[in-house]
Structure formats: structure tokens, C-alpha cells
């Protein structure tokens, strides 16, 4: 039996999640030895045809050509994993979903008539079935290695559940919100980074996106009590995972409350 085949695909993104894989310096040779890499634009010009046992997909879908390409990749892939904030919620480029796309294109490009953009930037799961998602901007190296080794051994990957707050408790980090030091999105953010920011006395800004049980509406009054005005809270919710439905809905409701006033 040959080695399992791996492909790494790029859509609308900055390449940071692909770089996380390249960053696995110590483990990279073992990975390269355990799989046949068929496509990985950040690492090799090699471009072999499918099928692919595992596809790691970075980036969001923002053009009609990308919407077609991801369907072809899905058809040729056994296990498809969306990696990073762009692939799992649309990424920072989905901020344009909250603005006038035509106006942006007119301001930025001398010939917007050559652009072919979808009205909305969307995550991979909005276009095809996704088997697993790795969150983060960028993804966490340990999670990526854990996922790859599980898939190679035919195991189900054990991905973190719960919120960043759980990881603060595990690390013994004092809570920035409780101590009134910093606004923090940890209570509504998917665990997985190991609470990096709070461990350096920085509030979590939500780069892993909302957790399954996130309730942004419950956190908003807490952020207000720390002195944040509603437009500041909307800006906090609209960053790397702005288009994640729970964050988008909470931001829209806050904005709408002011529109109605
Ligand atoms: S510092 Fe932030 S992430 Fe950590 S426990 Fe407090 S609210 Fe949660
Ligand atoms: S603490 Fe929050 S912002 Fe910082 S790396 Fe973790 S999820 Fe991202």
C-alpha cells in the first residue's frame, strides 16, 4: 500500500496557516516521510493530480472561480480540513460583507470592471462539506500536528472544546475581566491556543472565533461595564472572525439598536 496522499490548498488568505505547517521544523521531515505531498504551493512546485486522502484548505471563498475550485477539490478528497479563521469563518476579508463592495472596488482599483467577486466572502463550509475545522489566525501548530497524526493513524482527531477561559483556569492565569484590567473575548472564544494572550496580560481578541456555546449577548454588558462604548464593542466583535454568524448577529444588533434610537 502506498503512503497516504496530502494536499494543501490556498484560497483567499495570507498564507499564514500554510506557514504554520512549514514552521513545524522538527516534525516536518517526519510528516514529509509519512505522506505523499501532492500539492502544497507554499512548499513545492509539485502539482500532482488527485485523489487526495487529506486536503488541508486555507482561505475563504470570495470569487466565483474559487467557488468552482473548492467543489472539484471536495470531489477528489477523502478528508477535508478547513484551517484557520479565513477558511472557518471568512477571515478579515469578510469585513467587506458589512460594507458596500462596489464602493470599495471603485476606491481601491483603477479598473474594477476586471474584478469578479462574490457578493459575500464565505467560509469553506458554506460551499462544501467540511470534515474538521482548525481554528485560529493562524492555526495552532500543536493542533495541526495532532490532527495530522490522528488522521494518519486512522483515529478521530481530538480537537479542544469549550472556551479560552477554560485554558486560563488550567494555566492558573488570573482573569483580566474579573480583575477589571482588560476587555477580553475569552468567554465566547473557542479554546485551542492555550490562552496565549491572557497569559501575557492581554485580553483575548477572539482569533479562534466563537465557541459552540458562545453567547456574545451575555458578554456585551460586561464589556460595557469596563468602559467600552457600543461602537468599540462592535469593532471588537468584527475582526478575524467577523462573519461568524454569532459575532455578526451580535454586532448587527448593537448597531441596529443605535440606528433605531
Ligand atoms: S482573562 Fe479572558 S480568557 Fe482568561 S478567564 Fe478571564 S475572561 Fe476568560
Ligand atoms: S487568547 Fe484569543 S486572541 Fe490570543 S491567540 Fe488565543 S484565541 Fe487568539
CSV table of C-alpha atoms and ligand atoms in Angstrom, one decimal:
chain,number,residue,atom,x,y,z
A,1,UNK,CA,0.0,0.0,0.0
A,2,UNK,CA,1.4,3.5,-0.9
A,3,UNK,CA,1.7,6.4,1.5
A,4,UNK,CA,-1.5,8.4,2.2
A,5,UNK,CA,-1.7,11.5,0.0
A,6,UNK,CA,-1.8,15.1,1.3
A,7,UNK,CA,-2.7,18.3,-0.5
A,8,UNK,CA,-2.6,21.8,0.9
A,9,UNK,CA,-4.8,24.3,-0.9
A,10,UNK,CA,-4.8,28.1,-0.8
A,11,UNK,CA,-7.9,30.3,-1.3
A,12,UNK,CA,-8.3,33.9,-0.3
A,13,UNK,CA,-5.8,34.2,2.6
A,14,UNK,CA,-2.4,35.5,3.6
A,15,UNK,CA,-0.6,32.1,3.6
A,16,UNK,CA,-0.1,32.3,7.4
A,17,UNK,CA,-1.7,28.9,8.1
A,18,UNK,CA,0.4,27.2,5.4
A,19,UNK,CA,3.4,28.8,7.1
A,20,UNK,CA,2.4,27.1,10.4
A,21,UNK,CA,2.9,23.8,8.7
A,22,UNK,CA,6.3,24.8,7.4
A,23,UNK,CA,7.0,26.1,10.9
A,24,UNK,CA,6.8,22.6,12.2
A,25,UNK,CA,10.6,22.4,11.6
A,26,UNK,CA,11.4,19.4,13.9
A,27,UNK,CA,8.4,17.4,12.8
A,28,UNK,CA,8.2,18.4,9.1
A,29,UNK,CA,10.6,15.7,7.9
A,30,UNK,CA,8.6,13.0,9.7
A,31,UNK,CA,5.4,14.3,8.1
A,32,UNK,CA,7.0,14.5,4.6
A,33,UNK,CA,8.2,10.9,5.1
A,34,UNK,CA,4.8,9.6,6.2
A,35,UNK,CA,2.8,11.1,3.4
A,36,UNK,CA,3.0,11.8,-0.3
A,37,UNK,CA,2.6,15.5,-0.7
A,38,UNK,CA,0.7,16.1,-4.0
A,39,UNK,CA,0.1,19.9,-3.8
A,40,UNK,CA,1.4,22.5,-1.4
A,41,UNK,CA,2.1,25.8,-3.1
A,42,UNK,CA,4.0,27.3,-0.2
A,43,UNK,CA,6.5,24.4,-0.1
A,44,UNK,CA,6.8,22.9,-3.6
A,45,UNK,CA,6.0,23.5,-7.2
A,46,UNK,CA,5.0,19.9,-7.5
A,47,UNK,CA,1.3,19.6,-8.5
A,48,UNK,CA,0.1,16.0,-8.8
A,49,UNK,CA,-3.4,15.0,-9.7
A,50,UNK,CA,-5.9,13.6,-7.2
A,51,UNK,CA,-7.4,11.8,-5.5
A,52,UNK,CA,-6.2,13.1,-2.1
A,53,UNK,CA,-6.6,11.3,1.1
A,54,UNK,CA,-6.4,14.5,3.1
A,55,UNK,CA,-6.8,18.1,2.0
A,56,UNK,CA,-5.9,21.0,4.2
A,57,UNK,CA,-7.7,24.1,2.9
A,58,UNK,CA,-6.6,27.6,3.8
A,59,UNK,CA,-8.6,30.7,2.9
A,60,UNK,CA,-12.1,31.8,2.3
A,61,UNK,CA,-14.2,31.7,-0.8
A,62,UNK,CA,-14.5,35.2,-2.4
A,63,UNK,CA,-14.7,34.7,-6.1
A,64,UNK,CA,-16.8,32.5,-8.5
A,65,UNK,CA,-13.6,30.7,-9.6
A,66,UNK,CA,-12.9,29.8,-6.0
A,67,UNK,CA,-16.4,28.5,-5.5
A,68,UNK,CA,-15.9,26.2,-8.5
A,69,UNK,CA,-12.4,25.1,-7.5
A,70,UNK,CA,-13.4,24.1,-3.9
A,71,UNK,CA,-16.1,21.8,-5.3
A,72,UNK,CA,-13.6,20.0,-7.5
A,73,UNK,CA,-11.2,19.6,-4.5
A,74,UNK,CA,-14.1,18.2,-2.4
A,75,UNK,CA,-14.9,15.6,-5.1
A,76,UNK,CA,-11.3,14.4,-5.1
A,77,UNK,CA,-10.7,14.4,-1.3
A,78,UNK,CA,-11.3,11.8,1.3
A,79,UNK,CA,-11.0,14.0,4.5
A,80,UNK,CA,-11.2,17.8,4.0
A,81,UNK,CA,-10.0,20.0,6.8
A,82,UNK,CA,-10.6,23.8,6.8
A,83,UNK,CA,-7.6,25.5,8.5
A,84,UNK,CA,-7.7,29.0,10.0
A,85,UNK,CA,-10.0,31.9,10.5
A,86,UNK,CA,-10.4,32.6,6.8
A,87,UNK,CA,-11.4,29.0,6.0
A,88,UNK,CA,-13.7,28.6,9.0
A,89,UNK,CA,-15.4,31.9,9.2
A,90,UNK,CA,-14.4,34.1,6.2
A,91,UNK,CA,-11.4,35.9,7.9
A,92,UNK,CA,-10.6,39.5,8.0
A,93,UNK,CA,-11.6,39.9,4.3
A,94,UNK,CA,-15.2,39.1,5.3
A,95,UNK,CA,-15.3,42.7,6.8
A,96,UNK,CA,-16.4,43.7,3.3
A,97,UNK,CA,-19.7,41.8,3.9
A,98,UNK,CA,-20.6,44.7,6.2
A,99,UNK,CA,-19.8,47.4,3.6
A,100,UNK,CA,-20.6,48.4,0.0
A,101,UNK,CA,-18.4,46.1,-2.2
A,102,UNK,CA,-18.9,48.3,-5.3
A,103,UNK,CA,-17.7,51.4,-3.4
A,104,UNK,CA,-14.6,49.5,-2.0
A,105,UNK,CA,-13.7,48.3,-5.5
A,106,UNK,CA,-14.1,51.8,-7.0
A,107,UNK,CA,-11.9,53.4,-4.4
A,108,UNK,CA,-9.1,50.8,-4.5
A,109,UNK,CA,-8.9,49.6,-8.1
A,110,UNK,CA,-8.4,51.7,-11.2
A,111,UNK,CA,-10.3,49.1,-13.3
A,112,UNK,CA,-12.9,47.4,-11.0
A,113,UNK,CA,-14.6,46.1,-14.2
A,114,UNK,CA,-11.9,43.4,-14.3
A,115,UNK,CA,-12.8,42.1,-10.9
A,116,UNK,CA,-15.0,39.0,-10.4
A,117,UNK,CA,-16.0,38.9,-6.7
A,118,UNK,CA,-18.9,37.1,-5.0
A,119,UNK,CA,-21.2,39.5,-3.1
A,120,UNK,CA,-20.2,37.8,0.2
A,121,UNK,CA,-16.9,36.3,1.4
A,122,UNK,CA,-17.7,32.9,3.0
A,123,UNK,CA,-16.1,30.1,4.8
A,124,UNK,CA,-15.4,26.7,3.1
A,125,UNK,CA,-18.3,25.0,4.9
A,126,UNK,CA,-20.7,27.4,3.2
A,127,UNK,CA,-19.8,25.9,-0.2
A,128,UNK,CA,-18.9,22.2,0.5
A,129,UNK,CA,-19.0,19.6,3.3
A,130,UNK,CA,-16.0,20.0,5.7
A,131,UNK,CA,-14.9,17.1,7.9
A,132,UNK,CA,-12.9,19.0,10.5
A,133,UNK,CA,-12.0,22.6,11.3
A,134,UNK,CA,-8.9,24.0,12.9
A,135,UNK,CA,-9.5,27.5,14.2
A,136,UNK,CA,-7.2,30.4,14.7
A,137,UNK,CA,-5.4,33.2,12.9
A,138,UNK,CA,-3.1,31.5,12.4
A,139,UNK,CA,-3.8,27.9,13.4
A,140,UNK,CA,-2.0,26.3,16.4
A,141,UNK,CA,1.0,24.1,15.5
A,142,UNK,CA,0.3,21.5,18.1
A,143,UNK,CA,-3.3,21.1,17.0
A,144,UNK,CA,-2.2,20.8,13.4
A,145,UNK,CA,0.3,18.1,14.3
A,146,UNK,CA,-2.2,16.3,16.5
A,147,UNK,CA,-4.8,16.3,13.7
A,148,UNK,CA,-2.4,15.0,11.1
A,149,UNK,CA,-1.0,12.2,13.2
A,150,UNK,CA,-4.6,11.2,14.2
A,151,UNK,CA,-5.7,11.1,10.5
A,152,UNK,CA,-2.6,9.2,9.5
A,153,UNK,CA,-3.3,6.6,12.2
A,154,UNK,CA,-7.0,6.4,11.2
A,155,UNK,CA,-8.1,7.9,14.5
A,156,UNK,CA,-10.6,10.7,15.0
A,157,UNK,CA,-8.8,13.9,15.9
A,158,UNK,CA,-9.3,15.1,19.5
A,159,UNK,CA,-10.0,18.8,19.0
A,160,UNK,CA,-10.3,21.2,22.0
A,161,UNK,CA,-13.8,22.1,23.2
A,162,UNK,CA,-15.0,24.9,25.4
A,163,UNK,CA,-13.7,28.5,25.7
A,164,UNK,CA,-10.4,30.2,26.2
A,165,UNK,CA,-11.4,30.8,29.8
A,166,UNK,CA,-11.0,27.1,30.5
A,167,UNK,CA,-7.4,27.3,29.3
A,168,UNK,CA,-6.8,30.3,31.6
A,169,UNK,CA,-8.1,28.2,34.5
A,170,UNK,CA,-5.8,25.3,33.5
A,171,UNK,CA,-2.8,27.6,33.3
A,172,UNK,CA,-3.6,29.5,36.6
A,173,UNK,CA,-3.9,32.8,34.8
A,174,UNK,CA,-5.8,35.5,36.8
A,175,UNK,CA,-8.9,36.6,34.9
A,176,UNK,CA,-8.5,40.0,33.3
A,177,UNK,CA,-12.2,40.6,33.1
A,178,UNK,CA,-12.8,39.7,36.8
A,179,UNK,CA,-10.0,42.0,37.9
A,180,UNK,CA,-11.3,44.7,35.6
A,181,UNK,CA,-8.0,45.1,33.8
A,182,UNK,CA,-8.7,44.5,30.2
A,183,UNK,CA,-11.7,43.7,27.9
A,184,UNK,CA,-11.4,40.1,26.9
A,185,UNK,CA,-13.4,37.9,24.4
A,186,UNK,CA,-12.1,34.7,26.1
A,187,UNK,CA,-15.6,33.7,27.5
A,188,UNK,CA,-17.0,33.4,23.9
A,189,UNK,CA,-13.9,32.2,22.1
A,190,UNK,CA,-13.1,28.7,21.0
A,191,UNK,CA,-10.3,27.1,23.1
A,192,UNK,CA,-7.2,25.8,21.5
A,193,UNK,CA,-4.4,28.4,21.7
A,194,UNK,CA,-3.6,27.7,25.3
A,195,UNK,CA,-4.8,31.2,26.4
A,196,UNK,CA,-1.7,32.9,25.0
A,197,UNK,CA,-2.9,36.5,25.2
A,198,UNK,CA,-4.3,36.4,28.8
A,199,UNK,CA,-1.1,34.7,30.0
A,200,UNK,CA,0.7,37.9,28.8
A,201,UNK,CA,-1.9,40.2,30.4
A,202,UNK,CA,-3.6,40.9,27.1
A,203,UNK,CA,-7.3,40.4,26.5
A,204,UNK,CA,-8.2,37.7,24.0
A,205,UNK,CA,-9.4,39.4,20.8
A,206,UNK,CA,-11.1,36.2,19.5
A,207,UNK,CA,-8.8,35.0,16.8
A,208,UNK,CA,-10.1,31.4,17.3
A,209,UNK,CA,-13.7,32.5,16.6
A,210,UNK,CA,-16.8,31.9,18.7
A,211,UNK,CA,-17.1,28.6,20.6
A,212,UNK,CA,-20.1,26.3,20.1
A,213,UNK,CA,-21.7,27.6,23.3
A,214,UNK,CA,-20.7,31.3,22.8
A,215,UNK,CA,-23.2,33.8,24.0
A,216,UNK,CA,-21.9,37.2,22.8
A,217,UNK,CA,-25.1,38.9,24.1
A,218,UNK,CA,-24.2,37.9,27.7
A,219,UNK,CA,-20.6,39.3,27.4
A,220,UNK,CA,-21.6,42.7,25.9
A,221,UNK,CA,-22.8,44.2,29.2
A,222,UNK,CA,-19.6,43.1,30.9
A,223,UNK,CA,-17.6,44.9,28.3
A,224,UNK,CA,-19.8,47.9,28.7
A,225,UNK,CA,-19.1,48.0,32.4
A,226,UNK,CA,-15.4,48.1,31.6
A,227,UNK,CA,-16.0,51.4,29.8
A,228,UNK,CA,-16.3,50.2,26.2
A,229,UNK,CA,-18.7,52.2,24.1
A,230,UNK,CA,-21.0,50.2,21.8
A,231,UNK,CA,-19.0,51.1,18.6
A,232,UNK,CA,-15.9,49.8,20.3
A,233,UNK,CA,-17.6,46.6,21.1
A,234,UNK,CA,-18.8,46.2,17.5
A,235,UNK,CA,-15.2,46.7,16.4
A,236,UNK,CA,-14.0,44.1,18.9
A,237,UNK,CA,-16.5,41.6,17.5
A,238,UNK,CA,-15.6,42.3,13.9
A,239,UNK,CA,-12.1,41.3,13.3
A,240,UNK,CA,-10.7,37.9,12.1
A,241,UNK,CA,-14.0,36.1,12.5
A,242,UNK,CA,-16.4,39.0,11.8
A,243,UNK,CA,-18.6,36.9,9.6
A,244,UNK,CA,-19.0,34.0,12.1
A,245,UNK,CA,-22.9,34.1,12.5
A,246,UNK,CA,-22.9,34.6,16.3
A,247,UNK,CA,-20.5,37.5,16.2
A,248,UNK,CA,-22.1,39.1,13.1
A,249,UNK,CA,-25.6,38.9,14.6
A,250,UNK,CA,-24.4,40.4,17.9
A,251,UNK,CA,-22.6,43.3,16.1
A,252,UNK,CA,-25.6,43.9,13.9
A,253,UNK,CA,-28.0,44.0,16.8
A,254,UNK,CA,-25.7,46.5,18.7
A,255,UNK,CA,-25.5,48.7,15.6
A,256,UNK,CA,-29.3,48.3,14.9
A,257,UNK,CA,-30.1,49.5,18.5
A,258,UNK,CA,-28.4,52.8,17.7
A,259,UNK,CA,-29.9,53.1,14.3
A,260,UNK,CA,-33.4,52.8,15.9
A,261,UNK,CA,-32.6,55.4,18.6
B,1,LIG,S1,-8.7,36.5,31.1
B,1,LIG,FE1,-10.2,36.4,29.5
B,1,LIG,S2,-9.9,34.3,28.7
B,1,LIG,FE2,-8.9,34.3,30.7
B,1,LIG,S3,-10.5,33.7,32.2
B,1,LIG,FE3,-10.6,35.9,32.1
B,1,LIG,S4,-12.2,36.4,30.5
B,1,LIG,FE4,-11.5,34.2,30.2
B,2,LIG,S1,-6.0,34.3,23.5
B,2,LIG,FE1,-7.6,34.8,22.0
B,2,LIG,S2,-6.6,36.2,20.5
B,2,LIG,FE2,-5.0,35.3,21.8
B,2,LIG,S3,-4.3,33.6,20.5
B,2,LIG,FE3,-5.8,32.8,21.9
B,2,LIG,S4,-7.8,32.9,20.8
B,2,LIG,FE4,-6.3,34.2,19.7
